Short mmCIF file of C-alpha atoms in Angstrom, two decimals:
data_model
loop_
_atom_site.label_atom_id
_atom_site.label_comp_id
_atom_site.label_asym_id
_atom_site.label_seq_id
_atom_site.Cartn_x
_atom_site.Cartn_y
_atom_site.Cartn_z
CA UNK R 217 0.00 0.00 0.00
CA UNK R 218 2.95 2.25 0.60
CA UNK R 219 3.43 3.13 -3.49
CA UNK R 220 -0.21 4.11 -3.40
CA UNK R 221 -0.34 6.71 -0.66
CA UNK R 222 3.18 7.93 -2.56
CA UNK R 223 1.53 8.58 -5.39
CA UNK R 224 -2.08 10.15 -3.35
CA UNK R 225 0.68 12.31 -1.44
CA UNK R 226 2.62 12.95 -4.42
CA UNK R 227 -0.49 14.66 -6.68
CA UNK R 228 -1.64 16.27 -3.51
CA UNK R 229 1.60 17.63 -2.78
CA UNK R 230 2.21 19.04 -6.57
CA UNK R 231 -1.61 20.62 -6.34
CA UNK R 232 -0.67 22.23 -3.47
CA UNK R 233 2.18 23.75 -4.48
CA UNK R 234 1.33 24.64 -7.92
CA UNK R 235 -1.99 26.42 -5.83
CA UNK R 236 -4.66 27.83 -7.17
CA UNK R 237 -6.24 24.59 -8.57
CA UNK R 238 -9.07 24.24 -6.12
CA UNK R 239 -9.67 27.54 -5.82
CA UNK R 240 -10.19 27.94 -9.61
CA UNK R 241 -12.36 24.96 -9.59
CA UNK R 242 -14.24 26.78 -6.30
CA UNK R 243 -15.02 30.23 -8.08
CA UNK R 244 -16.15 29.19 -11.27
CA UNK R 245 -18.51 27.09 -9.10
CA UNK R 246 -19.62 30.02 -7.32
CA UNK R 247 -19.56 32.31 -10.62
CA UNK R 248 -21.64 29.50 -11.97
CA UNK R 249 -24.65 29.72 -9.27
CA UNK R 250 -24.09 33.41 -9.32
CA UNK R 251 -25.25 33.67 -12.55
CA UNK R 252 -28.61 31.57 -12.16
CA UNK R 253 -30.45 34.33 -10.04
CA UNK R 254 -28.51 37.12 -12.32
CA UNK R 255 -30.64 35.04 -15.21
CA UNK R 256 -33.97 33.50 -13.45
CA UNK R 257 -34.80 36.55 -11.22
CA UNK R 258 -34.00 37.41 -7.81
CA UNK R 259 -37.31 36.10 -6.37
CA UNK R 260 -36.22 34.28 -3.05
CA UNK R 261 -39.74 31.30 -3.66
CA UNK R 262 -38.12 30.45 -7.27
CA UNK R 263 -34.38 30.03 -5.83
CA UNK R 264 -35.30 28.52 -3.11
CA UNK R 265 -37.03 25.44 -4.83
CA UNK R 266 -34.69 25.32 -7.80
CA UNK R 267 -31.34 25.85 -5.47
CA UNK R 268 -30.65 21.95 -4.84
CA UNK R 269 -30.16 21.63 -8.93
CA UNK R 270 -28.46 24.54 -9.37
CA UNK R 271 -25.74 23.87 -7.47
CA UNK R 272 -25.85 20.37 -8.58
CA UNK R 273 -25.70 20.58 -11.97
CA UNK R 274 -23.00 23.59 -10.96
CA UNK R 275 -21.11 21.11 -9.25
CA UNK R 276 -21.15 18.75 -12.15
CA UNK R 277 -19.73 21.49 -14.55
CA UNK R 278 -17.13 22.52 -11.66
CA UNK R 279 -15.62 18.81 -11.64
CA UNK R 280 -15.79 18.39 -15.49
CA UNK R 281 -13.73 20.84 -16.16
CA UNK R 282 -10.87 20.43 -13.34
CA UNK R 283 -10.72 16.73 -15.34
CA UNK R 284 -7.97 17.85 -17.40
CA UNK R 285 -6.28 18.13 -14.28
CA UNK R 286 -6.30 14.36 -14.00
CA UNK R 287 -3.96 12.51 -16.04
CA UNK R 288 -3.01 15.47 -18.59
CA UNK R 289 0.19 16.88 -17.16
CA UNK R 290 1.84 13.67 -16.12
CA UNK R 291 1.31 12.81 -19.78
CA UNK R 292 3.06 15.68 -21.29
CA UNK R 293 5.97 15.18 -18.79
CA UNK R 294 6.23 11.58 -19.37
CA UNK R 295 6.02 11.27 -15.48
CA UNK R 296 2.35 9.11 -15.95
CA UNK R 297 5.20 6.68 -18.48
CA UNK R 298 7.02 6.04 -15.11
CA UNK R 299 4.02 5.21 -12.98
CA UNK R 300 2.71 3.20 -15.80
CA UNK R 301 6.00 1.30 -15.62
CA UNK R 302 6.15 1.14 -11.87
CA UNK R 303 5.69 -2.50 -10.16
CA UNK R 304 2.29 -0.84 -8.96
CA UNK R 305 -0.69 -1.79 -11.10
CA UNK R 306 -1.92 1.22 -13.01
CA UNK R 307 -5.53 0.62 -11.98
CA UNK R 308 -4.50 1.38 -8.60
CA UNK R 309 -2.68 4.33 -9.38
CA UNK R 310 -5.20 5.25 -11.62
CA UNK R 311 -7.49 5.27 -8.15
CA UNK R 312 -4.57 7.05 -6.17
CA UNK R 313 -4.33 9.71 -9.17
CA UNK R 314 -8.78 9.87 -8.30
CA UNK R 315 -8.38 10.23 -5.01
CA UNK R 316 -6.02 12.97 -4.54
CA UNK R 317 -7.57 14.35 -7.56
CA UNK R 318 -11.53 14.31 -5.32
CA UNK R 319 -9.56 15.66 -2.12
CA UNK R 320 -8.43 19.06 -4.09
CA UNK R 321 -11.36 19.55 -6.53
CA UNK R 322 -14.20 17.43 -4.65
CA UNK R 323 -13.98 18.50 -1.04
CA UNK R 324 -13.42 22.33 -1.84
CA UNK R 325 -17.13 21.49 -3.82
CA UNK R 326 -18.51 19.85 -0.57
CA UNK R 327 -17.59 22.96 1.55
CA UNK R 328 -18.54 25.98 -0.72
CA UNK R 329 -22.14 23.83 -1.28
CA UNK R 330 -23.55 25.52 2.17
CA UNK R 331 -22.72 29.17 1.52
CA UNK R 332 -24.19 28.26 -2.27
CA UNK R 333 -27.87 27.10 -0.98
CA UNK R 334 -27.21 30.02 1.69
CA UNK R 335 -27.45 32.48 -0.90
CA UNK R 336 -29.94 30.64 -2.61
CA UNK R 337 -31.90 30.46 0.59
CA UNK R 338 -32.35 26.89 0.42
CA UNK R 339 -34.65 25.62 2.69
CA UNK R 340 -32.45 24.88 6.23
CA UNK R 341 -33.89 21.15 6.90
CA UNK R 342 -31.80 20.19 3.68
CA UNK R 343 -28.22 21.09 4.40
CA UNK R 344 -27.16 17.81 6.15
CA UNK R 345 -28.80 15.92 3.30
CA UNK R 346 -27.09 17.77 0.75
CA UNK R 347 -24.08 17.87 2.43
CA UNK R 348 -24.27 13.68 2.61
CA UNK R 349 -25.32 13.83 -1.22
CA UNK R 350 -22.28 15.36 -2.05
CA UNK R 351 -20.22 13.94 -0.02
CA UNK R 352 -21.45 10.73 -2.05
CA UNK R 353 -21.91 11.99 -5.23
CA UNK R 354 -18.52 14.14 -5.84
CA UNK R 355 -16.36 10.83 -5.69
CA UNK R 356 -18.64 9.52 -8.36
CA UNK R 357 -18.08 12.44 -10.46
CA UNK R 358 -14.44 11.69 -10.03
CA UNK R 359 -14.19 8.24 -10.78
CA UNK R 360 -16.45 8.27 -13.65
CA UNK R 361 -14.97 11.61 -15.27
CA UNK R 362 -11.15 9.83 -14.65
CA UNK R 363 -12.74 7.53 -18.20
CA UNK R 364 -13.42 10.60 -19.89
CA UNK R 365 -9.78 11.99 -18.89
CA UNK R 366 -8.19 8.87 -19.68
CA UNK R 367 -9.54 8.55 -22.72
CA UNK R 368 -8.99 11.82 -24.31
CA UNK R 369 -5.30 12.00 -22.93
CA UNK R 370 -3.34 12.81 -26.10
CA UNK R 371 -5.91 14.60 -28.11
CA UNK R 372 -5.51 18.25 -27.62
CA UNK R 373 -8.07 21.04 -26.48
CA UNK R 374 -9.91 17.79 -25.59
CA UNK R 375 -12.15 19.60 -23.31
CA UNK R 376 -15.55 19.98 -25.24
CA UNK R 377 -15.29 16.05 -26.01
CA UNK R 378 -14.34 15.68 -22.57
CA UNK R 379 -17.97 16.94 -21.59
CA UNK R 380 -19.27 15.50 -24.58
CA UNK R 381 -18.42 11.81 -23.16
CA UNK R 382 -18.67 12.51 -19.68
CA UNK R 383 -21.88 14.67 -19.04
CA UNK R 384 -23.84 11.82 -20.44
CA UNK R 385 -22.58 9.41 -17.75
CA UNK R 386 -22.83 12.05 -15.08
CA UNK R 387 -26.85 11.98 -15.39
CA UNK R 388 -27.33 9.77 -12.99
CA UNK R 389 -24.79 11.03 -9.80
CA UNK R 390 -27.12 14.18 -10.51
CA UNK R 391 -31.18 12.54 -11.04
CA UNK R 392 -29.99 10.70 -7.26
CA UNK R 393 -28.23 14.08 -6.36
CA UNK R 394 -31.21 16.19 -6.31
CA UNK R 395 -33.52 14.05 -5.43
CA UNK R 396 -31.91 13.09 -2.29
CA UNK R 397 -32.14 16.68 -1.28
CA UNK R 398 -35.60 17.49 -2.81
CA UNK R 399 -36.78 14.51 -0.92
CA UNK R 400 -34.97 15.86 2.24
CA UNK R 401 -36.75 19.11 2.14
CA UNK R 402 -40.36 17.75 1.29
CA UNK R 403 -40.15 15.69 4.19
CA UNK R 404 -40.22 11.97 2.81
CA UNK R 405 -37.00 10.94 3.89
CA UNK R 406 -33.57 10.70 1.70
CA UNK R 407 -32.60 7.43 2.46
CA UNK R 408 -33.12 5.24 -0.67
CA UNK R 409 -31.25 7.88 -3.14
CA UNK R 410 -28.52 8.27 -0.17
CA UNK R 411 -27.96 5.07 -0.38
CA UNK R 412 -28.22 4.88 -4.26
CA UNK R 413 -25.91 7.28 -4.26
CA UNK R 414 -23.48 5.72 -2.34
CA UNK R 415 -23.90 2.26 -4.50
CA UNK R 416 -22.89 4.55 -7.64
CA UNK R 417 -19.64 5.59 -5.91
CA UNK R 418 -18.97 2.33 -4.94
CA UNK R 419 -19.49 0.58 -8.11
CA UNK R 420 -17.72 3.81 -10.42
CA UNK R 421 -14.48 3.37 -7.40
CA UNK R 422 -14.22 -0.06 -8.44
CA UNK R 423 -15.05 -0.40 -12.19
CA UNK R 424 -14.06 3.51 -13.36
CA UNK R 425 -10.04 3.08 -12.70
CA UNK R 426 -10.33 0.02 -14.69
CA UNK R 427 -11.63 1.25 -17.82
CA UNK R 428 -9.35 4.55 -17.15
CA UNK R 429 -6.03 2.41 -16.78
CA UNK R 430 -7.28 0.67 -20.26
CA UNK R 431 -7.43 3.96 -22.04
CA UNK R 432 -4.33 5.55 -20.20
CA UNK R 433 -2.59 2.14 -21.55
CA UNK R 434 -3.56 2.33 -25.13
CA UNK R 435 -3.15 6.25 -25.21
CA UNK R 436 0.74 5.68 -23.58
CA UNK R 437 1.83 3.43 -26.40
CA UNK K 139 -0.18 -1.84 -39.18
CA UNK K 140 0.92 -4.60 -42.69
CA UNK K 141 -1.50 -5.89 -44.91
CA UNK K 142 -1.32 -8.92 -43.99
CA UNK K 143 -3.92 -7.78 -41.40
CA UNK K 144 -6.92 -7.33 -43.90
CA UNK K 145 -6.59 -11.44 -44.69
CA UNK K 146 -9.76 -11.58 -42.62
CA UNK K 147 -11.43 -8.17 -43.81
CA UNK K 148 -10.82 -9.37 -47.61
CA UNK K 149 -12.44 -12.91 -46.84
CA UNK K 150 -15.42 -10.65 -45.02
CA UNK K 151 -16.02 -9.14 -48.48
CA UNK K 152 -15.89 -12.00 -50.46
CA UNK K 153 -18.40 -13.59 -48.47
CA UNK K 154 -21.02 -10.36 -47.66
CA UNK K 155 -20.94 -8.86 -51.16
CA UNK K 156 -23.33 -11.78 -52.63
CA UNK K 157 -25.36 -11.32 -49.64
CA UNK K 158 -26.07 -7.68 -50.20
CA UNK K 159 -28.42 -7.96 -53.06
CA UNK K 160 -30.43 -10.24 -51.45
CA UNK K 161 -30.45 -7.63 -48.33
CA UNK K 162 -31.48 -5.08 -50.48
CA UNK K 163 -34.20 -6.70 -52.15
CA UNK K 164 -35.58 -8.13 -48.74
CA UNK K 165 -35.56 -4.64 -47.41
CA UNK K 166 -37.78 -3.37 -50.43
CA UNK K 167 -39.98 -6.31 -49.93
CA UNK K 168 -40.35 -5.53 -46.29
CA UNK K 169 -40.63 -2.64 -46.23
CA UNK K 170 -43.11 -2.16 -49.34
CA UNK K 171 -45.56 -4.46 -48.04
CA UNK K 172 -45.25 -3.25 -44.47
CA UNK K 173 -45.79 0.19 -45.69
CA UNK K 174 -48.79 -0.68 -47.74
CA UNK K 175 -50.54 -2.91 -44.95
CA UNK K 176 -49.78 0.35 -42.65
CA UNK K 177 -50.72 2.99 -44.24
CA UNK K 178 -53.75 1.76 -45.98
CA UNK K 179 -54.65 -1.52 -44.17
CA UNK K 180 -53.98 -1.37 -40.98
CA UNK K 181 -57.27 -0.19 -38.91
CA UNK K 182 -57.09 3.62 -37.89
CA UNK K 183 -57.06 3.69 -33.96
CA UNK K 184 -60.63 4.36 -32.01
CA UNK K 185 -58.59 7.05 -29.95
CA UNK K 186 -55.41 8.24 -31.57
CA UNK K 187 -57.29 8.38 -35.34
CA UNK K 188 -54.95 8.47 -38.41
CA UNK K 189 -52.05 9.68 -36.67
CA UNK K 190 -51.60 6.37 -34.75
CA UNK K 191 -49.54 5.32 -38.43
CA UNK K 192 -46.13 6.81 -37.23
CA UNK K 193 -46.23 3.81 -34.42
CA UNK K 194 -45.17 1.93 -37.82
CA UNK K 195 -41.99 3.87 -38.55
CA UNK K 196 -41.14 4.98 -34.93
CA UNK K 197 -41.44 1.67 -33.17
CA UNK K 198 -38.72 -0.07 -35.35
CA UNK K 199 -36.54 3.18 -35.32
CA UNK K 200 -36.79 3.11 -31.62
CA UNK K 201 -36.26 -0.75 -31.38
CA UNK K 202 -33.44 -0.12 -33.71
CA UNK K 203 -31.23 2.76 -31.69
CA UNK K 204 -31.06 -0.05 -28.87
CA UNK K 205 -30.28 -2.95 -31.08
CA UNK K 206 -27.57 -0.85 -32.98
CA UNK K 207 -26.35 0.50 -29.90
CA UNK K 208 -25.76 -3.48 -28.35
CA UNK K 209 -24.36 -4.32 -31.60
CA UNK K 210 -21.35 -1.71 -31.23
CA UNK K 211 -21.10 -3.25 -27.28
CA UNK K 212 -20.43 -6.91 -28.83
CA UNK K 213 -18.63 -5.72 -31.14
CA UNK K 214 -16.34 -3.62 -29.13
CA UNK K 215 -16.12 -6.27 -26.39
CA UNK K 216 -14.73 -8.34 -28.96
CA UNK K 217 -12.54 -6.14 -30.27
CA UNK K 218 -10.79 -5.54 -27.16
CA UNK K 219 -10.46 -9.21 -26.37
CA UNK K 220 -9.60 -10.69 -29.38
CA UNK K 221 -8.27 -7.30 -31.42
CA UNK K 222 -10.27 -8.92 -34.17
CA UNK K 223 -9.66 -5.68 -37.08
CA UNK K 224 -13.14 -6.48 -38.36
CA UNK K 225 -14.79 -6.06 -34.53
CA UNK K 226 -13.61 -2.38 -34.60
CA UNK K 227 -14.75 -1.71 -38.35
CA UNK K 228 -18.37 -3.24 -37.33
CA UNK K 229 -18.41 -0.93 -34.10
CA UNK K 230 -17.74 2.37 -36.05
CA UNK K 231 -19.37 1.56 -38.97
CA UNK K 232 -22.86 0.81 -37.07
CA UNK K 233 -22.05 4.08 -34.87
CA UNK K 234 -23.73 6.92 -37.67
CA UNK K 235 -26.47 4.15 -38.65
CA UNK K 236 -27.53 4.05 -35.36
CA UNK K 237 -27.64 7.57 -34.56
CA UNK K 238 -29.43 8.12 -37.24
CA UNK K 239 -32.13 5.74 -36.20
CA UNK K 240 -32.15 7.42 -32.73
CA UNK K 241 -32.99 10.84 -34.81
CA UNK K 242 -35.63 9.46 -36.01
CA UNK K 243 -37.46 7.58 -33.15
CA UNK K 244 -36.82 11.03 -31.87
CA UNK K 245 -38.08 13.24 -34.76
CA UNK K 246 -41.39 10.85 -35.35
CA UNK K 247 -41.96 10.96 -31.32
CA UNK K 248 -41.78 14.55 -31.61
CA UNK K 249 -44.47 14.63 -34.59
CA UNK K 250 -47.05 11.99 -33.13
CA UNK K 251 -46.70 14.12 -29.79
CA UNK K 252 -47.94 16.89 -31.35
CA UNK K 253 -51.11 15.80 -32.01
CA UNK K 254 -51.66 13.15 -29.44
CA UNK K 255 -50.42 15.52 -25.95
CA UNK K 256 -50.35 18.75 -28.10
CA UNK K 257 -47.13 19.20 -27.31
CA UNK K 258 -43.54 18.51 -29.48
CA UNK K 259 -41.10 17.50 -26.52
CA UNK K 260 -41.73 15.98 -22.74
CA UNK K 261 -39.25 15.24 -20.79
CA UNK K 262 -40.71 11.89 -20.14
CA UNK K 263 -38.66 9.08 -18.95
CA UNK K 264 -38.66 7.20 -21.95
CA UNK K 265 -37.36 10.78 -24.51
CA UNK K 266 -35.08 11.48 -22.39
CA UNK K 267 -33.22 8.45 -21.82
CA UNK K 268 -33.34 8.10 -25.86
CA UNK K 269 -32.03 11.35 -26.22
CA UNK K 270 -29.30 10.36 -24.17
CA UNK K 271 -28.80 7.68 -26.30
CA UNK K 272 -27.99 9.74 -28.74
CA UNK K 273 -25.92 11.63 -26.86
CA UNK K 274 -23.71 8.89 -26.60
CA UNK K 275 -23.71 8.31 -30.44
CA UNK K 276 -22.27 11.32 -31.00
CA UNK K 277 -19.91 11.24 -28.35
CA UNK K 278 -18.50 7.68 -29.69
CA UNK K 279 -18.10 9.23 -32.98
CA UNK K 280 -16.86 12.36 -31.88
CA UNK K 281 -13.97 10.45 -30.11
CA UNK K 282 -13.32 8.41 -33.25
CA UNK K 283 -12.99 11.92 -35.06
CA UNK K 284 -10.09 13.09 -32.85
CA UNK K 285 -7.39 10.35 -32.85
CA UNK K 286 -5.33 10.32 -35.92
CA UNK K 287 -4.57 6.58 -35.27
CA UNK K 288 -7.61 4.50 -36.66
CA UNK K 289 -5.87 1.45 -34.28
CA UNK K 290 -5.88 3.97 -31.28
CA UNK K 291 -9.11 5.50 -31.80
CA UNK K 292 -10.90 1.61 -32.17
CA UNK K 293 -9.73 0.55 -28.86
CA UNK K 294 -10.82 3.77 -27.06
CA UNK K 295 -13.75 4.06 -28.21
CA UNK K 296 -14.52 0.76 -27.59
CA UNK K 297 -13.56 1.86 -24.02
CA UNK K 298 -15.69 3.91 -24.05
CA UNK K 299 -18.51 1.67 -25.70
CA UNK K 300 -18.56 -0.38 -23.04
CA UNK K 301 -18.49 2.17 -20.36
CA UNK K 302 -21.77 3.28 -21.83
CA UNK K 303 -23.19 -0.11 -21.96
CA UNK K 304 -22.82 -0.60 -18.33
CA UNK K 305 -24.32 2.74 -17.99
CA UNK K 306 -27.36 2.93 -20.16
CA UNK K 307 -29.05 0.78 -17.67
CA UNK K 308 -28.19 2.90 -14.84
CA UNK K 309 -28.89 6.01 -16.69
CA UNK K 310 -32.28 4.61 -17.79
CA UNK K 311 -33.22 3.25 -14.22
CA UNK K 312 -32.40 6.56 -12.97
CA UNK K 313 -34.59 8.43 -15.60
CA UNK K 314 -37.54 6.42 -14.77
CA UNK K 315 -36.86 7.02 -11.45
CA UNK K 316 -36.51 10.88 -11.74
CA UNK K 317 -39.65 10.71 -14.07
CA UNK K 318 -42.01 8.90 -11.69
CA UNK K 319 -41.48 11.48 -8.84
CA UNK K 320 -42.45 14.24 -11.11
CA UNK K 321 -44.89 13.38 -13.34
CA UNK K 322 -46.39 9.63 -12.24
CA UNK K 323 -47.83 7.61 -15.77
CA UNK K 324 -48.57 10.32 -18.31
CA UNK K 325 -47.96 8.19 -21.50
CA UNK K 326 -47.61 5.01 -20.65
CA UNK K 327 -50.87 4.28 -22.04
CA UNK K 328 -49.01 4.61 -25.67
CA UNK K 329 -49.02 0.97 -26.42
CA UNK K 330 -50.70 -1.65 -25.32
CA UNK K 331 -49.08 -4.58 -24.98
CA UNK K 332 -51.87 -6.80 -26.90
CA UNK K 333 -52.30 -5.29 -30.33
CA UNK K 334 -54.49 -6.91 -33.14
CA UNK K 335 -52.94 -8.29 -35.57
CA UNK K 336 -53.90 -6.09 -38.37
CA UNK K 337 -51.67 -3.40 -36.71
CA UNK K 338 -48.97 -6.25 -35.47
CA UNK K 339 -48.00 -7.54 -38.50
CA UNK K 340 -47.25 -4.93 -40.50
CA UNK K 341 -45.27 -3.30 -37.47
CA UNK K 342 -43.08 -6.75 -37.27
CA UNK K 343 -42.92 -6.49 -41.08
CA UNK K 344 -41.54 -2.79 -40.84
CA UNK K 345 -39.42 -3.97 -37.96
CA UNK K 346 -37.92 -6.71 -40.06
CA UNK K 347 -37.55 -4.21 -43.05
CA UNK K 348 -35.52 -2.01 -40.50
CA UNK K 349 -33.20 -4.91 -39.44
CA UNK K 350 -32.33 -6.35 -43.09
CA UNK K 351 -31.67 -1.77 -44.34
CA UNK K 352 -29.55 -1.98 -41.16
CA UNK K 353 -27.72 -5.19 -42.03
CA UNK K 354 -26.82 -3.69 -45.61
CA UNK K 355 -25.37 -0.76 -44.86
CA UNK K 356 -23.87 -1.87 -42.39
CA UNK K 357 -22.35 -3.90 -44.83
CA UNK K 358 -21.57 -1.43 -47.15
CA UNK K 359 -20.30 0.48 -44.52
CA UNK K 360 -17.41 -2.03 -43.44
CA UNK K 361 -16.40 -2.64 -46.50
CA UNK K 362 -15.55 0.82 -47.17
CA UNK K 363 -13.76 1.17 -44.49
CA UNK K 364 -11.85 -2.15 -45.03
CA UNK K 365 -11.22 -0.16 -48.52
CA UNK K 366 -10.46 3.15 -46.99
CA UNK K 367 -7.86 1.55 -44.23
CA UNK K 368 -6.25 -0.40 -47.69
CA UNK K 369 -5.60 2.97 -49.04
CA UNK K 370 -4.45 4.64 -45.47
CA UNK K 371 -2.03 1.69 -45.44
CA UNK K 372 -0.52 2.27 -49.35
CA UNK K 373 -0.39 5.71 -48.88
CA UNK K 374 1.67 5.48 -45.60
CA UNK K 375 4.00 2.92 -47.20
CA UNK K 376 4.26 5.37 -50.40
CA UNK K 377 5.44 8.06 -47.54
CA UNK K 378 7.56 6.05 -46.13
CA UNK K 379 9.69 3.43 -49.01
CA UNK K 380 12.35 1.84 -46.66
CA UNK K 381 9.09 0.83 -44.49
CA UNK K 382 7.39 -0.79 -47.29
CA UNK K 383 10.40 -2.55 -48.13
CA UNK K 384 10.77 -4.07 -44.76
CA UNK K 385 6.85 -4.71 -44.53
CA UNK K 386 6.96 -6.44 -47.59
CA UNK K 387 10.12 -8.44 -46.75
CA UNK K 388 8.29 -9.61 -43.37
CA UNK K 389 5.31 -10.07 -45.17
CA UNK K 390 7.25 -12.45 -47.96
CA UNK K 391 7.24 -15.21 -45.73
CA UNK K 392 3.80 -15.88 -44.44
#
């Protein structure tokens, strides 16, 4: 296990120190849901019921485009050559890469989410619920957006067919996302999409790093 | 990439070019008669009127975007296995086919919903998980479109194939799911399960005309391809002479 928390400590270390990256992925979240009452209306009733998908689908759009994050400068290095070649198994790096990649784009999500539905004035019953969703759900977004990543590698300004291939997958982390919440708030209990939610990350944490190592492989040859 | 490759591909068209007249002319015969018995036979439904008639083009078009789509899945499961070179042709080759069905399960949906809910687009569960569908088409060829290396681009986007087979189930489940807390049963009275069979046959007819037009062009399809990779191959040993003297050298033997 020791190569794997290398490599987690090794990507968070170079985020860190390169700064700025979950911050960047942080505003444009916030610019994102800023603009939604800028373009709906400033009526408190309408925010208020559509606040759980707007920072949702916000979300989503936050972590699909810190992807290129991923995978794309170890590849121009060559430094993602050397991990491929290391005794390690590159599916497990792969999930080591996914991790550290969740902890600087995924938790900075998680925490701005409050002040979000704050200035939405989401109703206050639904913030542990939506905390839990995302808590859930951002891992998901990780693992399965790592495929999309993986896959478009080598092709540059990849990013449009990045959300092309990735926003498709992403529908359901978002149906369970907001309805975990909406379900929350109206009173009938989250518990079934919670725990849909957390069968989605379990399932993309196990089968995502798979199918990213395959395209990583055929995109290193 | 050597010629030697296309053994297989050759020996595919040998064997599906005497097939494709008979696909063709099964297609017309289908599809003729289906038309006929469905636009003039078939009984005009007691609720829906004449407009119940685009159930005999948009059924089979809607069958057909899932059959397409589960025919690129096989295919690119083999072709990752087995890196059979015919696999990846089939995949890409079906890819446009079957968007192009999915369009048009979409586009007749959208015109029999006009008249029947007075209304072009719901986001019902069943539209929106086939425009998804189609979102997926385009993303598969979309990927094709930006590696340079046809060998590359068939194993990821059979990656990527597969990835969405695993996940249209999900993403289905979830949009029936998402659908039922909104807006419970709106149009699920669309087709009954038990129709006569003066409106059944003709829609298996048109059904079976859809399936034989898919099967011969998607036979047309690989073959140009197999043609089009022929060429890719000459051309990059016309670049490149002391290549094409070692290929053939290599290829002397076997």
């Amino acid at each position: 296990m020791a190569p794997f928390f290398q490599v987690v400590r090794r990507d968070l270390r170079l985020a860190l120190r390169q700064g700025g990256s979950g911050t960047l992925v942080v505003i444009f979240f916030v610019l994102t849901v800023t603009l939604f009452p800028l373009g709906i209306g400033p009526e408190p009733m309408i925010l208020a019921r559509i606040a759980s998908g707007v920072i949702w689908v916000a979300a989503l759009l936050a972590a699909m485009l810190s992807l290129d994050r991923l995978f794309q400068a170890d590849f121009e290095d060559g430094s993602l050559e050397l991990l491929a070649l290391s005794p390690m198994s590159l599916e497990m790096t792969v999930l080591a890469k996914t991790i550290a990649h969740w902890l600087t784009t995924g938790v900075p999500l998680i925490i701005a989410s409050p002040l979000l539905a704050l200035l939405l004035g989401f109703d206050s019953g639904g913030y542990g619920v939506l905390l839990l969703a995302m808590v859930l759900g951002t891992p998901a977004l990780s693992f399965v957006g790592g495929i999309g990543a993986a896959l478009t590698v080598s092709i540059r300004r990849g990013g449009v067919l990045v959300s092309l291939l990735v926003l498709p997958l992403y529908i359901p982390i978002l149906i369970f996302g907001v309805s975990a919440v909406e379900a929350s708030v109206t009173g009938l209990g989250a518990r079934p999409q919670l725990l849909i939610l957390a069968a989605l990350f379990l399932f993309s944490g196990v089968l995502a790093p798979i199918a990213s190592a395959a395209a990583l492989r055929l995109n290193l040859e | 990439m050597s010629l030697h490759k296309f053994a297989n591909p050759a020996r595919f068209v040998r064997l599906s070019s005497p097939l494709l007249p008979w696909l063709w002319i099964s297609t017309a015969l289908l599809l003729g008669v289906g038309l006929v018995l469905a636009l003039f036979v078939a009984p005009a439904d007691y609720q829906q009127g004449e407009s119940v008639r685009i159930m005999y083009v948009h059924v089979p078009a809607a069958w057909m975007s899932m059959f397409v789509y589960s025919v690129m899945a096989v295919a690119s499961a083999v072709a990752l296995v087995w890196r059979h070179p015919l696999a990846d042709l089939t995949a890409k080759a079906s890819a446009p086919i079957g968007a192009a069905f999915t369009v048009l399960a979409l586009a007749t949906g959208s015109l029999w919903g006009q008249p029947m809910w007075g209304t072009w687009w719901v986001w019902d569960a069943r539209l929106t998980s086939v425009l998804v569908l189609l979102f997926l088409y385009l993303g598969y060829m979309a990927l094709w479109q930006a590696f340079d290396d046809p060998q590359k681009a068939g194993r990821a986007t059979a990656v990527l194939t597969l990835v969405g087979a695993i996940n249209v189930p999900i993403i289905k489940f979830s949009v029936d799911w998402w659908n039922t807390l909104h807006q419970p049963a709106t149009v699920s009275s669309l087709s009954g399960p038990s129709l006569p069979a003066s409106m059944l046959i003709p829609l298996l007819l048109m059904a079976v005309g859809f399936m034989t037009f898919f099967s011969a062009l998607l036979i047309i399809r690989i073959q140009r391809e197999i043609i089009a990779r022929k060429i890719r191959t000459l051309q990059m040993l016309q670049a490149n002479p002391e290549a094409a003297a070692v290929t053939a050298a290599s290829a002397e033997p076997s």
